[in-house]
Amino acid sequence: MEILKVENLSKVYGTGEARVEALKKVSFSMEKGQFGAVVGASGSGKSTLLNCIGGLDEADGGKVFLSGRDLFAMGENERTVFRRRNIGFIFQAFHLIPELDVEQNMIFPLLLDGKKPDQERVEELLEVLGLKDRRRHLPGQLSGGQQQRAAIGRALITHPALVLADEPTGNLDSRSSQDVMDLLCRASRHYQQTVLMITHNRNLTASADRVFQVMDGRLKELGGGQNETLS
Amino acid sequence: MKHYLDLIKISAGQRRKENRMTRLCIVLAVFLVTVIFGMADMEMRAQRIQARKTDGSWHAAFQVEAEQGALLSARPEIRRAARYGTLNYHLKDGYLLQGTETGVCGFDLEFQEMIPDARVSEGTFPETDREAVVNENIRARLGTGVGDTVELTTPGGDTKQYLVTGIAENTALTAELDAFCIFLNVDGFLDLYGEEDSADQELLYYVEFRPFCRIQQAIDEISRQFALSPEQVRQNAKVLMLMFQSGDLYLMQLYLVAAVLAVLVVIAGVFMITASMNSQVAERTGFFGLLRCLGATRRQVIRFVRREALSLCRTAIPVGAASGVLVVWVLCGMLRLMSPGLFEGLPVFGVSWPGIAAGAVVGLITVLLAAGAPARRASRVSPLTAVSGNAGTVHAAKKTAGTRFFRIETALGIHHALGSRKNFFLVTGSFAFSIILFLAFSTAIDFMHHAITPLRPSAPDLYLLREDQTNEIPLGLAEELRGYPGVKRVFGRSHAEFPLEGEGQNVIVLSYDIQQFQWAEGALIEGSLQDAVDGKGVVSVYRDGNMSAPGSFVKILMGEQEQEVPVTGVLGDVPYNYGLDADTGQVTDLVICSEEMFQRLTGETGYAVLDVQLRRDATDAQVQEIRRAMEEACGSDVVYSDRRIRNQETRGASYSMSLFLYGFLAVIALIGFFNIINNIAMSVSARMREYGAMRAVGMSTAQVTRMVVSETMTCTVFGVLFGCMAGIPLNRLLFRWLVTSRWGDAWSVPGRELMVIVTVMAVSACLASAGPVKQVRKLPINLLTK
């Protein structure tokens, strides 16, 4: 079942001499439960691609379909609500709310949606993430790996159609990085969760079902499925 | 945690320090409004107390016949009505009590509720037409007491005997005129008229309307019903004004001015809080971006910022209101201390509920209004800012700093101030607002100077005057009185009038003692007073363009002999109206000399007027002693006047209004001060990371200081410019409404007020830079860049 479909996605920054084409008609799709990894050099357009897919940034051309809904056909407010229900974000710098403890951070997207958290789901996630005994800790009291695990919990709590992870291991040591990768794989396998991850570490792509490379705004599939570069 | 808004409560505990500035701003705004409205309320109460004491609590008086009077009293909107009439008001009609002209007032018992001056301090109100209440003057001078009988002779020669049932305190007027006055009931008063038909016509119906009645409308209806001409209706203008029930156009203008000022105060509060909250939002761009990233809608972010601001109100409003109340207490205490008799009804620890309510409501509304813009700003934060890593840094600059004319650090400082146009207008706007507010309120001071003449330092409490203006009050009396208990100062003036040589005009010569010359120093326009004190000449008084310049001579004809007197100086004004004929408008020249010179010129030793100033604790018994001494020395050819009550009223009105208005101005200056300090501190703290980076690449602390100072100064200079551009025309407009329309004075640029507020702003700007600079200096560079 196709979860994500990207068609001719283009993004341009600046004008005149400062004009940079960050994405050049990128197209690809992902099935439910697939774990995709995007690699590429710094400034190649990886993050721009992720931000456009996540609806954080507007594209200049092309379409993004998530669960069959055109992201850019929605109004700003509708897109925000759709995003919080269907997309989970994991950032390199964790971006947990410093005033909230682990559990509160995890359930925060649900609260924004006015929903009551399912306590069983919370317990299960805390167990899976290995944060059960850290649930009342503030982010400042946790290690980097623990913080990122809490962020993964926050991304998964809403059962999103797609999890977007931007360099999730970029701020972590190798052991914590492996833990995080294991968790993302587990999420993909265990919860049939579609995950798209950006990384500059090629070693981490080993666990991915599909690996894409972004170079000068163009996307090329390196392994797994067929090449879907369009230019 | 059950709702995303619960984050506010959780984060408030963690962000206590960051919220301090915003909370302080709310406290200040609420404090300002509470103080201003509280002071206005207390001032109104003080004025009401004073107005009731001096003018009574009646609202209107109607000259109607008895039948109409009965109908009037029965009207549902009338709370109480009483008849009042007076005879021999000018003490010239021949109603005599033991040979002394006596004023006669007749009224119903109810009248005492409306006019405190009519109250009986000892004994009871007359019940029959043969009973009377006498005033304090009669008791003091004739020794009449309750139970005695007095005999009143009418102009027709009849005598009427009255049993004295009570004693009434002197009023300001009877004390000043040293007048006898008796109170009768209405039957007794009508009886005095005998067969005269017009007796009823002399009675006025004083009425007090019920609360919440629309008084002007009721007066119009009554006038229509009884076909009364405007001359037959009186209104207690002061009391009605204080009840906001006056129909007077000028008073309407006053209300309008008060409304304009109240709106200005609210806008000042909005500016303060908005600036503070904007800085806070700017600092938390990353956080709001994250919220958006996690799926918070714009509306949710707006709600979050608003709720957060309101949560700050929970402590800030009570603190602001409490400090406002405290200041109002201090001011009330000061009023009571300065004028104890007059403001004894004013509670020291009175709570002004309108003040608190205004503070709380305005604080709340202000916060909601002020939170609007930052909330919208926060809601517009792109979710990208959280993930891009640009959160928390300053906005991308659109223009380069102008380094052509300034050194780099100064150019950067100016650029920081002007960089964000919106922020620049907000900050300079709030600075400008302090100036606008100050200039707007300062017109009220001009109004006060016109409306209330303060008591001059030379104003006597008692004075003795020769009606024929001959200098027959012995000099020795002054010396003798100085030794009396309760006496603070005694000074006299001798008076003489001489023809001027060749001009067919006269000149009045007055003598001053050293003390009076000292008081006159402030009025000296030209020349020297000392020469006059030393007896080397006279000082002339500027009157209607008439004056003799210093160095000239006044040529006086003394009988056949001509005498040349040198003029040593010119006074702009004297507190006396010698030589001014109010009826004809004729003005006689006036010169003042020393007592010795007066004796040399006239050969007369003695005063025409003797003034006595009393100590604050002087008792009535001591005053009676002084009076006896005066009468013994001067006999009965002198006029004695007791101005204590009048002085107290003047002093009280002047004190309360000065305290109120200068208090306002002080609070406004304080707002300007805090505003600048707050804005600059916020601006610096928002750029702390940038400053850290600059320090890291080699900027010295002196350069950082210069950068912050130039940013502060840029905002202040533009704030002052904008403030003047808007404040001066507003000052002019309000001046026209308040002063020109009534007293005709032309408006001039308020230079002194401008100087005061600009100095306050400049000093605040210097102090505002000092704190943050110290903060930047203290932090190690590596901490700043983290």
Coordinates of C-alpha atoms in Angstrom, one line a residue, chain A residues 30-167:
Chain A
M30 CA 7.1 4.6 -0.4
E31 CA 5.0 1.7 0.7
K32 CA 3.5 1.2 4.2
G33 CA 6.1 -0.2 6.6
Q34 CA 9.1 0.7 4.4
F35 CA 12.2 2.2 6.0
G36 CA 13.9 4.6 3.7
A37 CA 17.2 6.4 4.1
V38 CA 18.3 9.5 2.3
V39 CA 22.0 10.2 2.1
G40 CA 23.8 13.1 0.5
A41 CA 26.5 15.7 1.0
S42 CA 25.9 18.8 3.1
G43 CA 23.9 21.3 1.1
S44 CA 22.7 18.7 -1.4
G45 CA 19.0 19.3 -0.5
K46 CA 18.3 16.4 1.9
S47 CA 16.7 18.5 4.6
T48 CA 14.8 20.6 2.1
L49 CA 13.3 17.4 0.7
L50 CA 12.3 16.3 4.2
N51 CA 10.8 19.7 5.1
C52 CA 8.8 19.7 2.0
I53 CA 7.5 16.2 2.5
G54 CA 6.7 17.1 6.1
G55 CA 4.8 20.2 5.0
L56 CA 7.1 22.4 7.1
D57 CA 8.2 24.2 3.9
E58 CA 6.3 25.1 0.8
A59 CA 7.4 23.6 -2.5
D60 CA 7.7 25.7 -5.7
G61 CA 6.4 22.9 -7.8
G62 CA 5.2 19.3 -7.7
K63 CA 3.0 17.4 -5.3
V64 CA 3.3 15.4 -2.2
F65 CA 0.6 12.8 -1.5
L66 CA 0.4 11.3 2.0
S67 CA -2.1 8.5 2.4
G68 CA -3.6 9.8 -0.8
R69 CA -4.1 13.4 0.3
D70 CA -2.3 16.2 -1.5
L71 CA -0.4 18.1 1.1
F72 CA -0.1 21.3 -0.8
A73 CA -3.7 21.4 -1.8
M74 CA -4.6 21.9 1.9
G75 CA -4.9 25.3 3.6
E76 CA -2.3 26.2 6.2
N77 CA -4.5 25.3 9.2
E78 CA -5.7 22.0 7.6
R79 CA -2.2 21.0 6.8
T80 CA -1.1 21.7 10.3
V81 CA -3.8 19.4 11.7
F82 CA -3.1 16.8 9.1
R83 CA 0.6 16.9 9.9
R84 CA 0.2 16.5 13.6
R85 CA -2.1 13.4 13.0
N86 CA -0.1 11.8 10.2
I87 CA 3.5 12.8 10.4
G88 CA 6.0 12.3 13.2
F89 CA 9.2 14.3 13.3
I90 CA 12.5 13.3 14.8
F91 CA 15.2 16.0 14.8
Q92 CA 18.9 15.9 15.2
A93 CA 18.8 18.3 18.1
F94 CA 15.9 16.4 19.7
H95 CA 13.8 19.6 20.3
L96 CA 12.1 18.3 23.4
I97 CA 10.2 20.9 25.5
P98 CA 12.6 21.5 28.4
E99 CA 9.9 22.2 30.9
L100 CA 8.1 18.9 30.3
D101 CA 9.1 15.5 31.5
V102 CA 9.6 12.5 29.2
E103 CA 6.0 11.3 29.4
Q104 CA 4.6 14.8 29.0
N105 CA 6.8 15.4 26.0
M106 CA 5.6 12.2 24.4
I107 CA 1.9 12.9 24.8
F108 CA 2.2 16.5 23.9
P109 CA 1.1 16.1 20.2
L110 CA -2.0 14.2 21.4
L111 CA -2.8 17.1 23.8
L112 CA -2.5 19.5 20.9
D113 CA -5.2 17.5 19.2
G114 CA -7.4 17.6 22.2
K115 CA -7.1 13.8 22.6
K116 CA -6.7 11.9 25.8
P117 CA -3.6 9.8 25.7
D118 CA -4.0 6.0 25.6
Q119 CA -2.2 5.0 28.8
E120 CA -1.5 1.5 27.5
R121 CA 0.1 2.8 24.4
V122 CA 2.2 5.2 26.5
E123 CA 3.4 2.4 28.7
E124 CA 4.2 0.2 25.8
L125 CA 6.2 2.9 24.1
L126 CA 8.1 3.7 27.3
E127 CA 8.9 0.0 27.6
V128 CA 10.0 -0.3 24.0
L129 CA 12.1 2.9 24.3
G130 CA 13.6 1.8 27.6
L131 CA 12.5 5.0 29.3
K132 CA 10.1 3.5 31.8
D133 CA 12.2 4.5 34.8
R134 CA 13.0 7.9 33.2
R135 CA 9.4 8.9 32.5
R136 CA 9.4 11.7 35.2
H137 CA 12.8 13.1 34.2
L138 CA 13.1 16.4 32.4
P139 CA 15.1 16.5 29.2
G140 CA 18.0 18.2 31.0
Q141 CA 18.3 15.2 33.2
L142 CA 18.7 12.8 30.3
S143 CA 21.6 11.7 28.1
G144 CA 21.5 12.5 24.4
G145 CA 20.4 9.0 23.5
Q146 CA 17.6 9.0 26.0
Q147 CA 16.4 12.4 24.8
Q148 CA 16.3 11.1 21.2
R149 CA 14.5 8.0 22.3
A150 CA 11.9 10.3 24.0
A151 CA 11.6 12.2 20.8
I152 CA 11.0 9.0 18.9
G153 CA 8.3 8.2 21.4
R154 CA 6.7 11.6 20.7
A155 CA 6.9 10.9 16.9
L156 CA 5.2 7.5 17.3
I157 CA 2.5 8.3 19.8
T158 CA 0.0 9.5 17.2
H159 CA 0.4 6.4 15.0
P160 CA 1.5 8.6 12.2
A161 CA 1.4 7.4 8.6
L162 CA 5.0 8.6 8.1
V163 CA 7.9 9.3 10.4
L164 CA 10.5 11.8 9.2
A165 CA 13.8 11.7 10.9
D166 CA 16.4 14.4 10.1
E167 CA 19.9 13.1 11.1

